[in-house]
Amino acid sequence: MLGAYASGEISPVDVMRAVLERAHAVQPVLNPFVHIDDDAALAAARVSERAWRGGLPVRPLEGVPVSIKDTAMVKGWVLGRGSRLSIGQSPATEDAPACARIRASGALIWACTTTCEGGWKAVTDSPLTGITRNPHDPRVSPGGSSGGAGASMAAGCGPLALGSDGGGSIRVPASFSGVFGFKATYGRVPQWPMSIHYSDFSHYGPLTRSVADAALMLSVIEGYDARDPYSFPRAAPGAFMAGPLPLSGLRIGVTDDFGCLPVDPEVRAAFHAAVAIVEQAGAVICPVPAFADWRPDYRVLWQSRAWQALKAVPADRIDLVDPEFWAEARKGRDLGAQAIADAHAARVRYRQEAGVMFQNFDIVLSPAVSILPFEAGKTVPDSSWPDWLEWGGFAFLNNLTGQPAASLPIGFSATGLPIGMQVGGKSMDDVTVLRVCQTLQGLMPDACSVPSTLMAKLEHARN
């Protein structure tokens, strides 16, 4: 896109108009947007167009449309977090750090994408915005909680979306929607205002169709901000733009279940087919030792924080909260101090064990999600799953440890639903994860592209 701007083949105004047209067309079918800011987007596009056509200095994302998940503060927009508790609130008076950097890079902030309330689960529906649906089949979920971002990318609504991830909320929708999603090392992208309840799990990051696009976006939003005490300095200039990394000789750990997680047979088969491609490219494939199941500890920590997040809601307003979210918070209220302390201790152990594991591997591959996309509007596929924490478990380890991880499309189910592979890396080594993902995307181009029939299917659903 930037090259086409430079050559004059297309302009930011042309692109922004096309993205807006597409977004308004899919909104009635998929519901990926909280709101779309046509006037501000086109005004910003005209500024960028003058820069490109006038030979003026251009910025890293000059004229590129970027949508923002409804968990990040954008100046002039109400920060809803998918909750009816936000109704009547005043618009934000400033941008979150990532959004400010996106805006300063010349990008066009044009839409707010949907999330479940407070990002509490790995699908996207809320009492505020309703159900968001999957472009590959509107009957099923696009995952969550960055489901609006994932669905919009898969549906062709712009090239870049900002999501957030406290328990797979970038990687699950990337897998379910068939796009690329990346959660960097904790602290790489600053957070503000910080949630005192979930901040040490949560990350902001890109959802895109191209790994290279995600790397470019990360190079814009990463780096220290004084308002986030966990953030750290920027990487060396150009570090994320190094391009594909040859796989020959890389030590790649492989596990289809970590010895403790359930896996759908189609997910398992697609994963092993992708691993075979990796091995053919010259990587040294090594089995990953079994881990103790980390989901019970994640559940304790998550539920206790859900209670902290909701306990101050006045009794006369609690009926505005998603009933399922409130039920989980009450479970957190009833946890004992010892259970919470034990879960914190286990988290330290997981960090240590992951550090030891990556002394033996450059990258670890696993499925991104245990199951295929299921019926939209449901939190679990059926009654055999007690909650979403059971089927979303592959993602949680990297939230507990803070390590970088991505979800990359690797194929489709027999019914055409996307399947993703998780690519995990050493703490602070975001560059290797991105470079390996670029290589893998080149090796599996059909898995990483939007099927040509998708747009026709969406048009049929709309009619």
Short mmCIF file of C-alpha atoms in Angstrom, two decimals:
data_model
loop_
_atom_site.label_atom_id
_atom_site.label_comp_id
_atom_site.label_asym_id
_atom_site.label_seq_id
_atom_site.Cartn_x
_atom_site.Cartn_y
_atom_site.Cartn_z
CA MET A 1 0.00 0.00 0.00
CA LEU A 2 2.73 2.48 0.92
CA GLY A 3 4.54 1.72 -2.33
CA ALA A 4 1.35 2.38 -4.29
CA TYR A 5 0.92 5.67 -2.48
CA ALA A 6 4.49 6.64 -3.36
CA SER A 7 4.00 5.79 -7.05
CA GLY A 8 0.66 7.59 -7.22
CA GLU A 9 -1.15 4.42 -8.25
CA ILE A 10 -3.66 4.91 -5.45
CA SER A 11 -4.25 7.57 -2.82
CA PRO A 12 -5.15 7.46 0.89
CA VAL A 13 -8.55 8.95 0.09
CA ASP A 14 -9.26 6.18 -2.45
CA VAL A 15 -8.24 3.51 0.05
CA MET A 16 -10.17 5.03 2.94
CA ARG A 17 -13.33 5.33 0.87
CA ALA A 18 -13.02 1.69 -0.21
CA VAL A 19 -12.48 0.51 3.37
CA LEU A 20 -15.45 2.53 4.62
CA GLU A 21 -17.66 1.15 1.86
CA ARG A 22 -16.61 -2.39 2.70
CA ALA A 23 -17.11 -1.85 6.43
CA HIS A 24 -20.63 -0.49 6.05
CA ALA A 25 -21.47 -3.42 3.75
CA VAL A 26 -20.36 -6.14 6.20
CA GLN A 27 -21.57 -4.47 9.40
CA PRO A 28 -25.18 -5.72 9.11
CA VAL A 29 -23.93 -9.30 8.61
CA LEU A 30 -20.89 -9.55 10.89
CA ASN A 31 -21.26 -6.70 13.41
CA PRO A 32 -17.50 -6.15 13.90
CA PHE A 33 -17.72 -2.42 14.67
CA VAL A 34 -18.92 -0.39 17.64
CA HIS A 35 -18.82 2.71 15.47
CA ILE A 36 -17.26 3.95 12.24
CA ASP A 37 -15.93 7.53 12.10
CA ASP A 38 -16.34 8.33 8.39
CA ASP A 39 -15.84 12.09 8.57
CA ALA A 40 -12.68 12.06 10.70
CA ALA A 41 -11.19 9.21 8.65
CA LEU A 42 -11.71 10.99 5.33
CA ALA A 43 -10.42 14.29 6.72
CA ALA A 44 -7.23 12.58 7.88
CA ALA A 45 -6.96 10.77 4.54
CA ARG A 46 -7.02 14.09 2.68
CA VAL A 47 -4.12 15.33 4.82
CA SER A 48 -2.13 12.21 4.01
CA GLU A 49 -2.99 12.49 0.34
CA ARG A 50 -1.57 16.02 0.21
CA ALA A 51 1.64 14.75 1.82
CA TRP A 52 2.11 11.95 -0.73
CA ARG A 53 1.15 14.00 -3.78
CA GLY A 54 3.02 17.12 -2.68
CA GLY A 55 6.31 15.37 -2.07
CA LEU A 56 6.17 16.29 1.61
CA PRO A 57 7.79 14.18 4.35
CA VAL A 58 5.69 11.08 5.00
CA ARG A 59 5.46 9.11 8.21
CA PRO A 60 5.75 5.30 8.70
CA LEU A 61 2.01 4.58 8.28
CA GLU A 62 1.04 7.67 6.30
CA GLY A 63 -2.51 7.19 5.04
CA VAL A 64 -2.92 3.57 6.23
CA PRO A 65 -6.31 2.76 7.85
CA VAL A 66 -6.13 1.28 11.37
CA SER A 67 -9.08 0.19 13.52
CA ILE A 68 -8.93 0.18 17.33
CA LYS A 69 -10.48 -2.38 19.69
CA ASP A 70 -12.94 -1.02 22.23
CA THR A 71 -10.47 -1.59 25.07
CA ALA A 72 -8.05 1.19 24.08
CA MET A 73 -8.73 4.87 24.68
CA VAL A 74 -9.15 7.03 21.57
CA LYS A 75 -9.52 10.79 21.86
CA GLY A 76 -13.07 11.83 21.06
CA TRP A 77 -14.56 8.34 21.42
CA VAL A 78 -16.30 6.82 24.42
CA LEU A 79 -14.26 3.93 25.83
CA GLY A 80 -17.01 1.33 26.13
CA ARG A 81 -15.11 -1.91 26.79
CA GLY A 82 -18.21 -3.69 25.48
CA SER A 83 -20.19 -2.70 28.60
CA ARG A 84 -23.53 -1.01 29.08
CA LEU A 85 -21.97 0.61 32.14
CA SER A 86 -20.27 2.98 29.69
CA ILE A 87 -23.53 4.43 28.39
CA GLY A 88 -23.61 8.15 29.12
CA GLN A 89 -19.87 8.46 29.74
CA SER A 90 -17.96 11.38 28.24
CA PRO A 91 -15.62 10.82 25.30
CA ALA A 92 -11.94 10.29 26.06
CA THR A 93 -9.82 13.45 26.10
CA GLU A 94 -6.61 11.75 24.96
CA ASP A 95 -5.29 8.67 23.22
CA ALA A 96 -3.82 5.58 24.84
CA PRO A 97 -0.07 5.38 24.09
CA ALA A 98 -0.47 2.83 21.29
CA CYS A 99 -3.23 4.90 19.69
CA ALA A 100 -1.24 8.12 20.03
CA ARG A 101 1.71 6.46 18.27
CA ILE A 102 -0.55 5.10 15.54
CA ARG A 103 -1.98 8.57 14.98
CA ALA A 104 1.47 10.21 15.04
CA SER A 105 2.68 7.68 12.45
CA GLY A 106 0.24 9.14 9.93
CA ALA A 107 -2.25 6.26 10.12
CA LEU A 108 -5.98 6.85 9.73
CA ILE A 109 -7.85 5.84 12.90
CA TRP A 110 -11.29 5.15 11.48
CA ALA A 111 -13.30 2.58 13.49
CA CYS A 112 -13.78 1.03 16.92
CA THR A 113 -14.06 -2.77 16.88
CA THR A 114 -16.21 -4.93 19.12
CA THR A 115 -15.27 -6.92 22.19
CA CYS A 116 -17.10 -8.89 24.85
CA GLU A 117 -17.66 -7.01 28.10
CA GLY A 118 -14.31 -6.13 29.64
CA GLY A 119 -12.63 -8.64 27.30
CA TRP A 120 -13.67 -11.37 29.74
CA LYS A 121 -13.92 -14.34 27.35
CA ALA A 122 -12.53 -15.70 24.09
CA VAL A 123 -15.63 -15.03 21.97
CA THR A 124 -17.20 -11.71 21.04
CA ASP A 125 -20.71 -10.86 22.11
CA SER A 126 -21.87 -8.37 24.69
CA PRO A 127 -25.04 -6.76 26.06
CA LEU A 128 -23.80 -3.46 24.60
CA THR A 129 -23.11 -4.44 20.98
CA GLY A 130 -24.69 -7.86 20.44
CA ILE A 131 -23.08 -10.77 18.58
CA THR A 132 -20.08 -10.47 16.26
CA ARG A 133 -19.84 -13.14 13.56
CA ASN A 134 -17.19 -14.92 11.50
CA PRO A 135 -16.72 -13.92 7.83
CA HIS A 136 -15.97 -17.52 6.88
CA ASP A 137 -19.38 -18.57 8.19
CA PRO A 138 -21.59 -15.98 9.92
CA ARG A 139 -23.24 -18.75 11.92
CA VAL A 140 -20.05 -19.21 13.97
CA SER A 141 -17.94 -17.03 16.24
CA PRO A 142 -14.82 -15.16 15.11
CA GLY A 143 -13.33 -15.77 18.56
CA GLY A 144 -12.49 -13.06 21.04
CA SER A 145 -12.18 -10.94 22.80
CA SER A 146 -10.69 -9.04 19.82
CA GLY A 147 -13.34 -10.63 17.64
CA GLY A 148 -14.34 -7.44 15.87
CA ALA A 149 -10.73 -6.86 14.90
CA GLY A 150 -10.27 -10.41 13.63
CA ALA A 151 -13.56 -10.49 11.72
CA SER A 152 -12.92 -7.11 10.11
CA MET A 153 -9.46 -8.17 8.93
CA ALA A 154 -10.78 -11.40 7.44
CA ALA A 155 -13.60 -9.50 5.74
CA GLY A 156 -11.21 -7.09 4.04
CA CYS A 157 -11.98 -4.01 6.14
CA GLY A 158 -8.55 -2.40 6.03
CA PRO A 159 -5.03 -3.77 6.54
CA LEU A 160 -4.34 -3.15 10.27
CA ALA A 161 -6.25 -3.58 13.52
CA LEU A 162 -5.18 -3.01 17.11
CA GLY A 163 -6.31 -5.74 19.51
CA SER A 164 -5.59 -6.68 23.11
CA ASP A 165 -4.75 -10.02 24.69
CA GLY A 166 -5.09 -11.03 28.35
CA GLY A 167 -5.74 -14.72 27.69
CA GLY A 168 -5.56 -15.34 23.97
CA SER A 169 -7.74 -12.39 22.98
CA ILE A 170 -5.56 -11.62 19.95
CA ARG A 171 -4.52 -15.17 19.09
CA VAL A 172 -7.93 -16.88 19.41
CA PRO A 173 -9.71 -14.54 16.97
CA ALA A 174 -6.71 -14.69 14.65
CA SER A 175 -7.08 -18.49 14.59
CA PHE A 176 -10.88 -18.53 14.32
CA SER A 177 -10.93 -15.79 11.65
CA GLY A 178 -7.96 -16.96 9.59
CA VAL A 179 -5.70 -13.91 10.05
CA PHE A 180 -2.39 -13.20 11.77
CA GLY A 181 -2.29 -12.01 15.37
CA PHE A 182 0.71 -11.16 17.54
CA LYS A 183 1.14 -10.66 21.28
CA ALA A 184 4.60 -9.26 21.99
CA THR A 185 6.67 -9.73 25.14
CA TYR A 186 4.89 -8.22 28.12
CA GLY A 187 5.94 -4.58 28.40
CA ARG A 188 6.87 -4.23 24.72
CA VAL A 189 3.72 -2.17 24.03
CA PRO A 190 2.81 0.22 26.85
CA GLN A 191 -0.63 0.23 28.44
CA TRP A 192 -2.43 3.27 29.81
CA PRO A 193 -4.75 3.72 31.51
CA MET A 194 -3.70 0.45 33.12
CA SER A 195 -6.24 -1.95 34.52
CA ILE A 196 -5.17 -2.72 38.07
CA HIS A 197 -6.98 -6.05 37.73
CA TYR A 198 -5.66 -7.52 34.45
CA SER A 199 -2.68 -5.35 33.50
CA ASP A 200 0.02 -7.95 34.14
CA PHE A 201 -1.76 -10.43 31.83
CA SER A 202 -2.75 -7.98 29.14
CA HIS A 203 -1.00 -6.85 25.97
CA TYR A 204 -1.90 -4.64 22.99
CA GLY A 205 -0.91 -5.92 19.57
CA PRO A 206 -1.73 -6.16 15.86
CA LEU A 207 -4.15 -8.30 13.91
CA THR A 208 -3.42 -8.25 10.18
CA ARG A 209 -3.50 -10.43 7.08
CA SER A 210 0.26 -10.10 6.52
CA VAL A 211 2.99 -10.85 9.06
CA ALA A 212 5.08 -8.05 7.53
CA ASP A 213 2.22 -5.61 8.17
CA ALA A 214 2.07 -6.70 11.82
CA ALA A 215 5.82 -6.18 12.16
CA LEU A 216 5.52 -2.66 10.75
CA MET A 217 2.64 -1.84 13.10
CA LEU A 218 4.55 -3.21 16.10
CA SER A 219 7.53 -1.02 15.22
CA VAL A 220 5.21 1.98 15.57
CA ILE A 221 3.43 1.12 18.84
CA GLU A 222 6.26 -0.45 20.88
CA GLY A 223 8.59 1.25 23.37
CA TYR A 224 8.73 2.84 26.80
CA ASP A 225 6.03 5.10 28.20
CA ALA A 226 6.42 6.61 31.67
CA ARG A 227 2.77 5.90 32.50
CA ASP A 228 3.38 2.15 32.23
CA PRO A 229 5.98 1.07 34.80
CA TYR A 230 6.38 -2.31 33.07
CA SER A 231 7.19 -0.92 29.63
CA PHE A 232 10.73 -0.95 28.33
CA PRO A 233 12.79 0.92 25.70
CA ARG A 234 12.32 0.58 21.99
CA ALA A 235 14.08 -2.08 19.99
CA ALA A 236 16.89 -1.10 17.65
CA PRO A 237 15.68 0.79 14.56
CA GLY A 238 14.47 -1.61 11.90
CA ALA A 239 14.67 -4.66 14.17
CA PHE A 240 11.15 -5.84 13.35
CA MET A 241 11.58 -5.28 9.63
CA ALA A 242 14.41 -7.79 9.13
CA GLY A 243 12.32 -10.08 6.93
CA PRO A 244 11.91 -13.89 6.84
CA LEU A 245 14.30 -16.07 8.82
CA PRO A 246 15.56 -19.27 7.13
CA LEU A 247 14.42 -22.31 9.10
CA SER A 248 17.40 -24.51 8.31
CA GLY A 249 19.10 -25.48 11.56
CA LEU A 250 16.58 -23.74 13.83
CA ARG A 251 15.66 -25.81 16.88
CA ILE A 252 11.87 -25.88 16.89
CA GLY A 253 9.96 -27.43 19.74
CA VAL A 254 6.70 -29.09 18.73
CA THR A 255 3.74 -30.21 20.82
CA ASP A 256 0.16 -30.82 19.85
CA ASP A 257 -1.17 -30.80 23.42
CA PHE A 258 1.63 -29.98 25.96
CA GLY A 259 0.67 -33.31 27.50
CA CYS A 260 -2.43 -31.82 29.13
CA LEU A 261 -4.72 -30.03 26.66
CA PRO A 262 -7.64 -31.35 24.57
CA VAL A 263 -7.37 -31.04 20.78
CA ASP A 264 -9.98 -31.47 18.05
CA PRO A 265 -8.89 -34.13 15.50
CA GLU A 266 -9.05 -31.68 12.57
CA VAL A 267 -6.97 -29.14 14.47
CA ARG A 268 -4.42 -31.83 15.32
CA ALA A 269 -4.22 -33.02 11.70
CA ALA A 270 -3.75 -29.50 10.32
CA PHE A 271 -1.07 -28.82 12.91
CA HIS A 272 0.93 -31.92 12.03
CA ALA A 273 0.67 -31.10 8.33
CA ALA A 274 2.12 -27.66 9.03
CA VAL A 275 4.92 -29.16 11.14
CA ALA A 276 5.81 -31.45 8.23
CA ILE A 277 6.27 -28.36 6.03
CA VAL A 278 8.48 -26.79 8.69
CA GLU A 279 10.62 -29.94 8.87
CA GLN A 280 10.94 -30.09 5.09
CA ALA A 281 12.31 -26.53 5.21
CA GLY A 282 15.25 -27.77 7.28
CA ALA A 283 14.24 -27.05 10.86
CA VAL A 284 15.32 -29.41 13.61
CA ILE A 285 12.06 -30.68 15.12
CA CYS A 286 12.18 -31.55 18.83
CA PRO A 287 9.37 -32.78 21.10
CA VAL A 288 8.36 -30.44 23.92
CA PRO A 289 8.24 -32.04 27.39
CA ALA A 290 4.82 -32.26 29.03
CA PHE A 291 3.74 -29.38 31.26
CA ALA A 292 1.48 -29.45 34.27
CA ASP A 293 -1.95 -28.16 33.23
CA TRP A 294 -1.81 -24.39 33.83
CA ARG A 295 -5.52 -23.78 33.21
CA PRO A 296 -6.63 -24.27 36.85
CA ASP A 297 -4.12 -21.67 38.06
CA TYR A 298 -5.06 -19.26 35.29
CA ARG A 299 -8.72 -19.76 36.20
CA VAL A 300 -8.09 -18.84 39.86
CA LEU A 301 -6.16 -15.73 38.93
CA TRP A 302 -8.66 -14.69 36.29
CA GLN A 303 -11.76 -15.23 38.43
CA SER A 304 -10.28 -13.40 41.42
CA ARG A 305 -9.51 -10.43 39.18
CA ALA A 306 -12.98 -10.54 37.64
CA TRP A 307 -14.34 -10.01 41.15
CA GLN A 308 -11.94 -7.13 41.73
CA ALA A 309 -13.11 -5.56 38.47
CA LEU A 310 -16.83 -5.78 39.25
CA LYS A 311 -17.14 -5.64 43.03
CA ALA A 312 -17.55 -1.86 43.06
CA VAL A 313 -20.46 -1.84 40.58
CA PRO A 314 -23.50 -0.45 42.47
CA ALA A 315 -26.24 -2.96 43.20
CA ASP A 316 -28.76 -0.97 41.17
CA ARG A 317 -26.53 -1.19 38.07
CA ILE A 318 -25.34 -4.78 38.23
CA ASP A 319 -28.15 -5.86 35.91
CA LEU A 320 -26.31 -3.93 33.17
CA VAL A 321 -23.39 -6.37 33.40
CA ASP A 322 -23.18 -9.52 31.25
CA PRO A 323 -24.74 -12.17 33.54
CA GLU A 324 -22.06 -14.73 32.64
CA PHE A 325 -19.30 -12.27 33.51
CA TRP A 326 -20.97 -11.49 36.83
CA ALA A 327 -21.30 -15.21 37.60
CA GLU A 328 -17.56 -15.70 37.03
CA ALA A 329 -16.79 -12.72 39.24
CA ARG A 330 -18.82 -14.22 42.08
CA LYS A 331 -16.74 -17.39 41.81
CA GLY A 332 -13.69 -15.18 42.27
CA ARG A 333 -15.27 -13.61 45.34
CA ASP A 334 -15.56 -17.03 46.96
CA LEU A 335 -11.96 -18.11 46.37
CA GLY A 336 -9.85 -18.42 49.49
CA ALA A 337 -6.62 -16.50 50.02
CA GLN A 338 -4.63 -19.73 49.95
CA ALA A 339 -5.93 -20.69 46.51
CA ILE A 340 -4.98 -17.29 45.12
CA ALA A 341 -1.53 -17.41 46.74
CA ASP A 342 -0.95 -20.90 45.34
CA ALA A 343 -1.87 -19.73 41.84
CA HIS A 344 0.58 -16.83 42.08
CA ALA A 345 3.31 -19.23 43.16
CA ALA A 346 2.47 -21.54 40.26
CA ARG A 347 2.79 -18.60 37.87
CA VAL A 348 6.38 -18.05 38.99
CA ARG A 349 7.04 -21.73 38.41
CA TYR A 350 5.64 -21.58 34.88
CA ARG A 351 7.91 -18.66 34.09
CA GLN A 352 10.92 -20.58 35.31
CA GLU A 353 9.95 -23.75 33.47
CA ALA A 354 9.33 -21.83 30.24
CA GLY A 355 12.73 -20.16 30.56
CA VAL A 356 14.39 -23.55 30.95
CA MET A 357 12.41 -24.94 28.01
CA PHE A 358 13.62 -22.19 25.69
CA GLN A 359 17.23 -22.98 26.46
CA ASN A 360 16.61 -25.96 24.16
CA PHE A 361 14.45 -24.33 21.48
CA ASP A 362 14.43 -21.20 19.32
CA ILE A 363 10.67 -21.42 18.76
CA VAL A 364 7.83 -23.59 20.08
CA LEU A 365 4.90 -24.56 17.84
CA SER A 366 1.50 -25.75 19.05
CA PRO A 367 -2.12 -25.40 18.01
CA ALA A 368 -3.45 -21.92 18.71
CA VAL A 369 -6.86 -23.13 19.93
CA SER A 370 -8.10 -26.56 20.99
CA ILE A 371 -11.23 -26.51 18.85
CA LEU A 372 -12.80 -25.19 15.64
CA PRO A 373 -15.02 -22.09 15.60
CA PHE A 374 -18.47 -22.82 17.02
CA GLU A 375 -21.90 -21.22 17.14
CA ALA A 376 -21.82 -17.43 17.48
CA GLY A 377 -23.39 -16.10 20.67
CA LYS A 378 -22.28 -19.07 22.77
CA THR A 379 -19.37 -19.11 25.21
CA VAL A 380 -18.79 -22.87 24.88
CA PRO A 381 -19.66 -25.23 22.02
CA ASP A 382 -21.79 -27.50 24.21
CA SER A 383 -22.36 -28.65 27.78
CA SER A 384 -19.29 -30.90 27.75
CA TRP A 385 -17.14 -27.78 28.26
CA PRO A 386 -17.51 -26.17 31.71
CA ASP A 387 -16.28 -22.78 30.48
CA TRP A 388 -14.20 -21.08 27.79
CA LEU A 389 -11.08 -21.49 29.90
CA GLU A 390 -11.12 -25.18 29.01
CA TRP A 391 -10.96 -24.76 25.23
CA GLY A 392 -8.82 -21.58 25.14
CA GLY A 393 -5.98 -23.05 27.15
CA PHE A 394 -3.15 -23.07 24.60
CA ALA A 395 -2.91 -19.27 24.78
CA PHE A 396 -2.79 -18.85 28.56
CA LEU A 397 0.77 -20.02 29.22
CA ASN A 398 2.21 -17.09 27.28
CA ASN A 399 0.06 -14.66 29.24
CA LEU A 400 1.24 -16.18 32.52
CA THR A 401 4.90 -16.00 31.44
CA GLY A 402 4.75 -12.78 29.39
CA GLN A 403 6.49 -14.39 26.42
CA PRO A 404 5.80 -13.40 22.80
CA ALA A 405 3.37 -15.54 20.81
CA ALA A 406 1.52 -15.37 17.53
CA SER A 407 -1.31 -17.19 15.79
CA LEU A 408 -0.67 -17.94 12.12
CA PRO A 409 -3.24 -19.50 9.73
CA ILE A 410 -2.27 -22.99 8.62
CA GLY A 411 -5.36 -24.30 6.84
CA PHE A 412 -9.06 -25.01 6.99
CA SER A 413 -11.40 -27.64 8.35
CA ALA A 414 -13.48 -29.86 6.11
CA THR A 415 -16.25 -27.26 6.34
CA GLY A 416 -13.97 -24.33 5.48
CA LEU A 417 -13.34 -22.95 8.96
CA PRO A 418 -9.86 -21.52 9.67
CA ILE A 419 -7.27 -23.26 11.83
CA GLY A 420 -4.30 -21.47 13.41
CA MET A 421 -0.91 -22.48 14.78
CA GLN A 422 0.64 -20.79 17.81
CA VAL A 423 4.26 -19.68 17.37
CA GLY A 424 5.87 -18.95 20.74
CA GLY A 425 9.26 -17.44 21.44
CA LYS A 426 11.75 -16.56 24.13
CA SER A 427 11.03 -13.59 26.35
CA MET A 428 12.20 -10.37 24.64
CA ASP A 429 12.82 -12.22 21.36
CA ASP A 430 9.80 -10.85 19.49
CA VAL A 431 11.94 -10.42 16.37
CA THR A 432 12.55 -14.16 15.93
CA VAL A 433 8.85 -14.97 16.32
CA LEU A 434 7.91 -12.44 13.64
CA ARG A 435 10.67 -13.49 11.27
CA VAL A 436 9.78 -17.19 11.58
CA CYS A 437 6.12 -16.35 11.01
CA GLN A 438 7.03 -14.47 7.84
CA THR A 439 8.87 -17.56 6.62
CA LEU A 440 5.96 -19.82 7.48
CA GLN A 441 3.49 -17.52 5.75
CA GLY A 442 5.61 -17.82 2.63
CA LEU A 443 5.60 -21.62 2.91
CA MET A 444 1.82 -21.81 3.39
CA PRO A 445 0.41 -18.99 1.22
CA ASP A 446 -2.93 -20.68 0.57
CA ALA A 447 -3.60 -21.11 4.29
CA CYS A 448 -2.76 -17.47 4.93
CA SER A 449 -4.97 -15.94 2.25
CA VAL A 450 -8.63 -15.01 2.31
CA PRO A 451 -10.51 -17.49 0.08
CA SER A 452 -11.83 -15.89 -3.10
CA THR A 453 -15.29 -17.23 -2.30
CA LEU A 454 -15.45 -15.40 1.03
CA MET A 455 -16.65 -12.06 -0.30
CA ALA A 456 -19.36 -13.78 -2.35
CA LYS A 457 -20.51 -15.69 0.73
CA LEU A 458 -20.76 -12.45 2.72
CA GLU A 459 -22.74 -10.77 -0.04
CA HIS A 460 -25.12 -13.74 -0.11
CA ALA A 461 -25.57 -13.57 3.68
CA ARG A 462 -26.23 -9.84 3.44
CA ASN A 463 -28.96 -10.35 0.85
#
